[in-house]
mmCIF file of C-alpha atoms and ligand atoms in Angstrom:
data_model
loop_
_atom_site.group_PDB
_atom_site.id
_atom_site.type_symbol
_atom_site.label_atom_id
_atom_site.label_comp_id
_atom_site.label_asym_id
_atom_site.label_seq_id
_atom_site.Cartn_x
_atom_site.Cartn_y
_atom_site.Cartn_z
ATOM 1 C CA MET A 565 -47.231 -43.597 -124.311
ATOM 2 C CA GLN A 566 -44.635 -44.528 -121.460
ATOM 3 C CA ASN A 567 -44.946 -41.099 -119.952
ATOM 4 C CA PRO A 568 -47.067 -41.140 -116.908
ATOM 5 C CA VAL A 569 -48.361 -37.386 -117.301
ATOM 6 C CA PHE A 570 -49.285 -38.573 -120.954
ATOM 7 C CA ALA A 571 -51.169 -41.634 -119.692
ATOM 8 C CA GLU A 572 -52.864 -39.123 -116.825
ATOM 9 C CA VAL A 573 -54.588 -36.902 -119.679
ATOM 10 C CA TYR A 574 -54.842 -39.436 -122.328
ATOM 11 C CA GLU A 575 -58.615 -40.236 -121.373
ATOM 12 C CA ARG A 576 -60.214 -37.138 -120.660
ATOM 13 C CA ALA A 577 -58.372 -34.814 -122.959
ATOM 14 C CA TRP A 578 -56.032 -36.313 -125.560
ATOM 15 C CA ARG A 579 -58.326 -39.157 -126.904
ATOM 16 C CA PRO A 580 -61.539 -36.916 -127.478
ATOM 17 C CA VAL A 581 -59.747 -34.010 -129.425
ATOM 18 C CA PHE A 582 -57.847 -36.863 -131.417
ATOM 19 C CA THR A 583 -61.105 -38.554 -132.135
ATOM 20 C CA ARG A 584 -62.416 -35.318 -133.632
ATOM 21 C CA LEU A 585 -59.299 -34.740 -135.627
ATOM 22 C CA PHE A 586 -59.794 -38.158 -137.169
ATOM 23 C CA SER A 587 -63.166 -36.956 -138.413
ATOM 24 C CA LEU A 588 -61.781 -34.058 -140.748
ATOM 25 C CA GLY A 589 -62.953 -34.178 -144.192
ATOM 26 C CA GLY A 590 -65.549 -36.665 -143.545
ATOM 27 C CA THR A 591 -68.368 -37.904 -141.176
ATOM 28 C CA SER A 592 -68.205 -38.062 -137.485
ATOM 29 C CA THR A 593 -65.808 -40.357 -136.315
ATOM 30 C CA ALA A 594 -66.938 -39.741 -132.551
ATOM 31 C CA ALA A 595 -70.854 -41.007 -133.534
ATOM 32 C CA PHE A 596 -69.475 -44.102 -135.564
ATOM 33 C CA ASP A 597 -67.327 -44.801 -132.711
ATOM 34 C CA LYS A 598 -70.451 -44.571 -130.248
ATOM 35 C CA GLN A 599 -72.505 -46.675 -132.055
ATOM 36 C CA LEU A 600 -69.600 -49.336 -132.778
ATOM 37 C CA THR A 601 -68.799 -49.520 -128.781
ATOM 38 C CA ALA A 602 -72.517 -49.503 -127.940
ATOM 39 C CA ARG A 603 -72.680 -52.792 -129.785
ATOM 40 C CA LEU A 604 -69.453 -54.418 -128.441
ATOM 41 C CA SER A 605 -70.547 -53.420 -124.797
ATOM 42 C CA ARG A 606 -73.777 -55.273 -125.110
ATOM 43 C CA PRO A 607 -74.583 -57.955 -122.170
ATOM 44 C CA GLY A 608 -73.518 -61.348 -122.463
ATOM 45 C CA ASP A 609 -70.960 -63.805 -121.263
ATOM 46 C CA ARG A 610 -68.557 -63.328 -123.992
ATOM 47 C CA MET A 611 -64.750 -62.894 -123.952
ATOM 48 C CA ILE A 612 -63.419 -59.670 -125.232
ATOM 49 C CA LEU A 613 -59.714 -58.519 -126.042
ATOM 50 C CA ASP A 614 -58.661 -54.929 -126.096
ATOM 51 C CA VAL A 615 -55.538 -54.898 -127.473
ATOM 52 C CA ALA A 616 -52.971 -51.952 -127.027
ATOM 53 C CA CYS A 617 -55.752 -50.950 -124.446
ATOM 54 C CA GLY A 618 -53.981 -47.693 -123.127
ATOM 55 C CA PRO A 619 -55.583 -46.505 -119.992
ATOM 56 C CA GLY A 620 -58.529 -49.189 -120.387
ATOM 57 C CA ASN A 621 -61.098 -46.281 -121.817
ATOM 58 C CA TYR A 622 -62.576 -48.657 -124.198
ATOM 59 C CA THR A 623 -61.921 -52.140 -121.804
ATOM 60 C CA ARG A 624 -64.012 -50.914 -119.049
ATOM 61 C CA ARG A 625 -66.858 -50.182 -121.194
ATOM 62 C CA PHE A 626 -66.661 -53.402 -122.905
ATOM 63 C CA GLY A 627 -67.099 -55.158 -119.576
ATOM 64 C CA THR A 628 -69.705 -52.913 -118.475
ATOM 65 C CA GLY A 629 -72.818 -55.160 -119.595
ATOM 66 C CA LEU A 630 -70.956 -58.678 -119.256
ATOM 67 C CA ASP A 631 -72.515 -61.374 -117.317
ATOM 68 C CA ARG A 632 -70.585 -63.259 -114.312
ATOM 69 C CA ALA A 633 -68.839 -65.592 -116.888
ATOM 70 C CA GLY A 634 -67.812 -62.846 -119.274
ATOM 71 C CA LEU A 635 -64.470 -61.057 -119.254
ATOM 72 C CA ALA A 636 -62.965 -57.906 -120.884
ATOM 73 C CA VAL A 637 -59.291 -58.080 -121.078
ATOM 74 C CA GLY A 638 -57.026 -54.977 -121.768
ATOM 75 C CA LEU A 639 -53.497 -55.811 -122.835
ATOM 76 C CA ASP A 640 -50.901 -52.939 -123.186
ATOM 77 C CA PHE A 641 -47.152 -52.888 -123.074
ATOM 78 C CA SER A 642 -46.943 -49.278 -121.189
ATOM 79 C CA ALA A 643 -46.816 -49.487 -117.289
ATOM 80 C CA PRO A 644 -48.167 -45.882 -117.079
ATOM 81 C CA MET A 645 -51.127 -46.781 -119.261
ATOM 82 C CA LEU A 646 -51.945 -49.773 -117.046
ATOM 83 C CA GLY A 647 -51.382 -48.007 -114.132
ATOM 84 C CA ARG A 648 -54.188 -45.443 -114.906
ATOM 85 C CA ALA A 649 -56.458 -48.335 -116.273
ATOM 86 C CA VAL A 650 -56.313 -49.984 -112.832
ATOM 87 C CA LEU A 651 -56.947 -46.454 -111.031
ATOM 88 C CA ASP A 652 -59.598 -45.290 -113.376
ATOM 89 C CA ASN A 653 -61.241 -48.359 -115.387
ATOM 90 C CA THR A 654 -61.720 -51.272 -113.349
ATOM 91 C CA GLY A 655 -64.858 -53.547 -113.020
ATOM 92 C CA PRO A 656 -65.909 -56.761 -111.930
ATOM 93 C CA GLN A 657 -65.634 -58.292 -115.286
ATOM 94 C CA VAL A 658 -62.368 -56.397 -116.379
ATOM 95 C CA ALA A 659 -58.921 -57.423 -116.270
ATOM 96 C CA TYR A 660 -55.613 -55.944 -117.580
ATOM 97 C CA VAL A 661 -52.446 -57.813 -118.810
ATOM 98 C CA ARG A 662 -48.850 -56.366 -119.596
ATOM 99 C CA GLY A 663 -47.606 -57.946 -122.901
ATOM 100 C CA ASP A 664 -46.710 -57.082 -126.636
ATOM 101 C CA ALA A 665 -49.312 -57.125 -129.101
ATOM 102 C CA HIS A 666 -47.006 -58.876 -131.712
ATOM 103 C CA ALA A 667 -47.070 -62.158 -129.580
ATOM 104 C CA LEU A 668 -50.213 -61.983 -127.668
ATOM 105 C CA PRO A 669 -50.087 -64.417 -124.244
ATOM 106 C CA PHE A 670 -53.149 -65.984 -125.258
ATOM 107 C CA PHE A 671 -54.143 -69.464 -126.842
ATOM 108 C CA ASP A 672 -55.477 -69.480 -130.451
ATOM 109 C CA ASN A 673 -59.291 -69.028 -130.856
ATOM 110 C CA THR A 674 -60.014 -67.790 -127.366
ATOM 111 C CA PHE A 675 -61.981 -64.519 -127.813
ATOM 112 C CA ASP A 676 -65.381 -63.793 -128.920
ATOM 113 C CA THR A 677 -64.240 -60.015 -129.804
ATOM 114 C CA VAL A 678 -60.888 -58.842 -130.427
ATOM 115 C CA ALA A 679 -60.782 -54.979 -130.875
ATOM 116 C CA CYS A 680 -57.382 -52.876 -131.634
ATOM 117 C CA LEU A 681 -58.385 -49.328 -131.370
ATOM 118 C CA ALA A 682 -56.238 -46.233 -132.164
ATOM 119 C CA ALA A 683 -52.910 -48.246 -132.034
ATOM 120 C CA LEU A 684 -52.070 -49.994 -134.980
ATOM 121 C CA TYR A 685 -50.337 -46.771 -136.360
ATOM 122 C CA LEU A 686 -47.774 -46.717 -133.743
ATOM 123 C CA ILE A 687 -47.056 -50.538 -133.676
ATOM 124 C CA THR A 688 -43.858 -51.404 -134.993
ATOM 125 C CA ASP A 689 -44.996 -54.239 -137.172
ATOM 126 C CA PRO A 690 -48.912 -53.953 -137.698
ATOM 127 C CA MET A 691 -49.189 -56.837 -140.017
ATOM 128 C CA ALA A 692 -48.007 -59.124 -137.863
ATOM 129 C CA VAL A 693 -50.258 -57.684 -135.002
ATOM 130 C CA ILE A 694 -53.305 -58.286 -137.549
ATOM 131 C CA ASP A 695 -52.113 -61.892 -137.794
ATOM 132 C CA GLU A 696 -52.162 -61.924 -133.997
ATOM 133 C CA LEU A 697 -55.742 -60.670 -133.654
ATOM 134 C CA ALA A 698 -56.810 -63.320 -136.206
ATOM 135 C CA ARG A 699 -55.310 -66.019 -134.315
ATOM 136 C CA VAL A 700 -56.730 -65.585 -130.984
ATOM 137 C CA VAL A 701 -60.285 -64.681 -132.156
ATOM 138 C CA ALA A 702 -62.589 -67.533 -131.651
ATOM 139 C CA PRO A 703 -64.366 -69.165 -135.014
ATOM 140 C CA GLY A 704 -67.530 -67.254 -135.398
ATOM 141 C CA GLY A 705 -66.023 -64.084 -133.488
ATOM 142 C CA GLU A 706 -65.234 -60.754 -134.507
ATOM 143 C CA VAL A 707 -61.994 -58.590 -134.863
ATOM 144 C CA VAL A 708 -62.651 -54.682 -134.686
ATOM 145 C CA VAL A 709 -59.871 -52.360 -135.868
ATOM 146 C CA PHE A 710 -59.864 -48.474 -135.732
ATOM 147 C CA THR A 711 -56.791 -46.829 -137.406
ATOM 148 C CA THR A 712 -55.460 -44.358 -139.906
ATOM 149 C CA VAL A 713 -56.285 -44.659 -143.613
ATOM 150 C CA ARG A 714 -54.935 -42.855 -146.692
ATOM 151 C CA THR A 715 -56.813 -39.928 -148.094
ATOM 152 C CA ARG A 716 -56.365 -36.718 -150.227
ATOM 153 C CA LEU A 717 -55.261 -35.071 -147.014
ATOM 154 C CA THR A 718 -52.965 -37.383 -145.689
ATOM 155 C CA SER A 719 -51.290 -37.716 -149.161
ATOM 156 C CA VAL A 720 -50.016 -34.266 -149.342
ATOM 157 C CA PRO A 721 -46.299 -33.700 -149.696
ATOM 158 C CA GLY A 722 -44.286 -33.829 -146.762
ATOM 159 C CA THR A 723 -46.577 -36.378 -144.920
ATOM 160 C CA GLY A 724 -44.187 -39.311 -145.726
ATOM 161 C CA LEU A 725 -41.416 -37.462 -144.147
ATOM 162 C CA LEU A 726 -43.846 -36.764 -140.902
ATOM 163 C CA ASN A 727 -44.685 -40.228 -140.689
ATOM 164 C CA ARG A 728 -40.938 -41.299 -140.783
ATOM 165 C CA ALA A 729 -39.985 -38.710 -138.232
ATOM 166 C CA THR A 730 -42.813 -39.665 -135.862
ATOM 167 C CA GLY A 731 -43.258 -43.352 -136.374
ATOM 168 C CA PHE A 732 -47.069 -42.522 -137.164
ATOM 169 C CA ARG A 733 -48.091 -44.700 -139.797
ATOM 170 C CA ILE A 734 -50.737 -44.022 -142.351
ATOM 171 C CA PHE A 735 -52.360 -47.323 -144.078
ATOM 172 C CA ASP A 736 -53.058 -47.565 -147.672
ATOM 173 C CA ARG A 737 -56.796 -48.025 -148.243
ATOM 174 C CA ASP A 738 -56.766 -51.842 -148.738
ATOM 175 C CA GLU A 739 -53.688 -52.805 -146.433
ATOM 176 C CA ILE A 740 -55.650 -53.730 -143.440
ATOM 177 C CA THR A 741 -58.589 -55.221 -145.071
ATOM 178 C CA ASP A 742 -56.246 -57.337 -147.373
ATOM 179 C CA ARG A 743 -54.189 -58.546 -144.434
ATOM 180 C CA LEU A 744 -57.493 -59.608 -142.539
ATOM 181 C CA ALA A 745 -58.586 -61.714 -145.573
ATOM 182 C CA ALA A 746 -55.090 -63.019 -145.976
ATOM 183 C CA ALA A 747 -55.520 -64.266 -142.507
ATOM 184 C CA GLY A 748 -58.321 -65.933 -143.317
ATOM 185 C CA LEU A 749 -61.283 -63.658 -141.954
ATOM 186 C CA THR A 750 -64.373 -62.973 -143.918
ATOM 187 C CA ASP A 751 -67.321 -60.474 -143.741
ATOM 188 C CA ILE A 752 -64.853 -57.924 -143.833
ATOM 189 C CA GLU A 753 -66.486 -54.062 -143.688
ATOM 190 C CA GLN A 754 -64.523 -51.071 -143.842
ATOM 191 C CA THR A 755 -66.011 -47.665 -142.908
ATOM 192 C CA ILE A 756 -63.703 -44.546 -143.553
ATOM 193 C CA THR A 757 -65.068 -41.516 -141.454
ATOM 194 C CA GLY A 758 -62.519 -38.749 -142.635
ATOM 195 C CA GLN A 759 -58.987 -39.736 -142.042
ATOM 196 C CA GLY A 760 -59.676 -43.054 -139.980
ATOM 197 C CA GLN A 761 -61.250 -46.213 -140.982
ATOM 198 C CA PHE A 762 -63.104 -48.850 -139.067
ATOM 199 C CA VAL A 763 -62.900 -52.421 -139.859
ATOM 200 C CA THR A 764 -64.659 -55.157 -138.854
ATOM 201 C CA ALA A 765 -64.066 -58.929 -139.821
ATOM 202 C CA ARG A 766 -65.268 -62.165 -138.723
ATOM 203 C CA LYS A 767 -63.391 -65.508 -138.374
ATOM 204 C CA PRO A 768 -65.413 -68.270 -140.024
ATOM 205 C CA SER A 769 -67.252 -71.039 -137.640
ATOM 206 C CA ASP A 770 -65.324 -73.874 -139.251
ATOM 207 C CA MET A 771 -61.797 -72.426 -139.334
HETATM 208 C C1 SAM B 2040 -53.068 -44.324 -128.685
HETATM 209 S S1 SAM B 2040 -53.252 -45.408 -127.788
HETATM 210 C C2 SAM B 2040 -54.826 -46.351 -127.665
HETATM 211 C C3 SAM B 2040 -55.484 -46.538 -126.414
HETATM 212 C C4 SAM B 2040 -56.879 -47.178 -126.645
HETATM 213 N N1 SAM B 2040 -57.085 -48.246 -127.398
HETATM 214 C C5 SAM B 2040 -57.707 -46.067 -127.420
HETATM 215 O O1 SAM B 2040 -58.303 -46.131 -128.416
HETATM 216 O O2 SAM B 2040 -57.840 -44.645 -126.913
HETATM 217 C C6 SAM B 2040 -52.098 -46.825 -128.265
HETATM 218 C C7 SAM B 2040 -51.422 -47.493 -127.186
HETATM 219 O O3 SAM B 2040 -50.854 -48.677 -127.949
HETATM 220 C C8 SAM B 2040 -49.900 -49.177 -126.877
HETATM 221 N N2 SAM B 2040 -49.042 -49.896 -127.933
HETATM 222 C C9 SAM B 2040 -47.941 -49.633 -128.758
HETATM 223 N N3 SAM B 2040 -47.448 -50.451 -129.473
HETATM 224 C C10 SAM B 2040 -47.763 -51.690 -128.185
HETATM 225 C C11 SAM B 2040 -47.079 -52.915 -128.430
HETATM 226 N N4 SAM B 2040 -46.402 -53.615 -129.345
HETATM 227 N N5 SAM B 2040 -47.907 -53.916 -127.673
HETATM 228 C C12 SAM B 2040 -49.047 -53.323 -126.836
HETATM 229 N N6 SAM B 2040 -49.339 -52.088 -126.708
HETATM 230 C C13 SAM B 2040 -48.656 -51.497 -127.487
HETATM 231 C C14 SAM B 2040 -49.324 -47.924 -126.386
HETATM 232 O O4 SAM B 2040 -48.604 -48.209 -125.226
HETATM 233 C C15 SAM B 2040 -50.660 -46.936 -126.199
HETATM 234 O O5 SAM B 2040 -51.232 -47.474 -124.821
#
């Protein structure tokens, strides 16, 4: 992720193929992704945070329909990824911040929507990051996660070794949902589309 060449090809070449691989053995990840991002890109004066935004491929979409008081913020720790984001995915309601998802540089209860897409499985301490997502989302706001999930296909012998060698992690079916619940979020919905899971959760209005 720190490689400028990878950052350059990520959005157009790598991500579309990767999304399709996630559909293996299930329904279309790309179709669900399209529907979810259309909902998250609706107009309004909302504040949206895209954690581990890569080259801003989702951040720009989230910012497209926002009113002048709204803002989509993409956060990543990779300079090459953020360099691409600034070149390819800017907009009047879009901003980028370099930072670590384990310690988000934002106050509690700041964002109406906090997304973390296709990144938790690469992050050193993903459960600490889930707590951060829950911390910065505003009461009544929503957290959205897309990541891996253990299935029959990803439980075959050898995948554990592969995970350890590559740092690519596969989450048990309840791992993400349980942690969101432990962080106090409610209305937790999980959709499994093959080898990936989309999870949405809400922070109670009185929290
Ligand atoms: C596979 S890309 C995902 C990009 C985009 N969210 C998407 O869905 O296509 C994963 C991103 O996570 C970022 N990342 C990994 N660990 C991070 C951390 N601790 N803090 C911030 N960003 C991190 C990487 O730099 C990379 O840009």
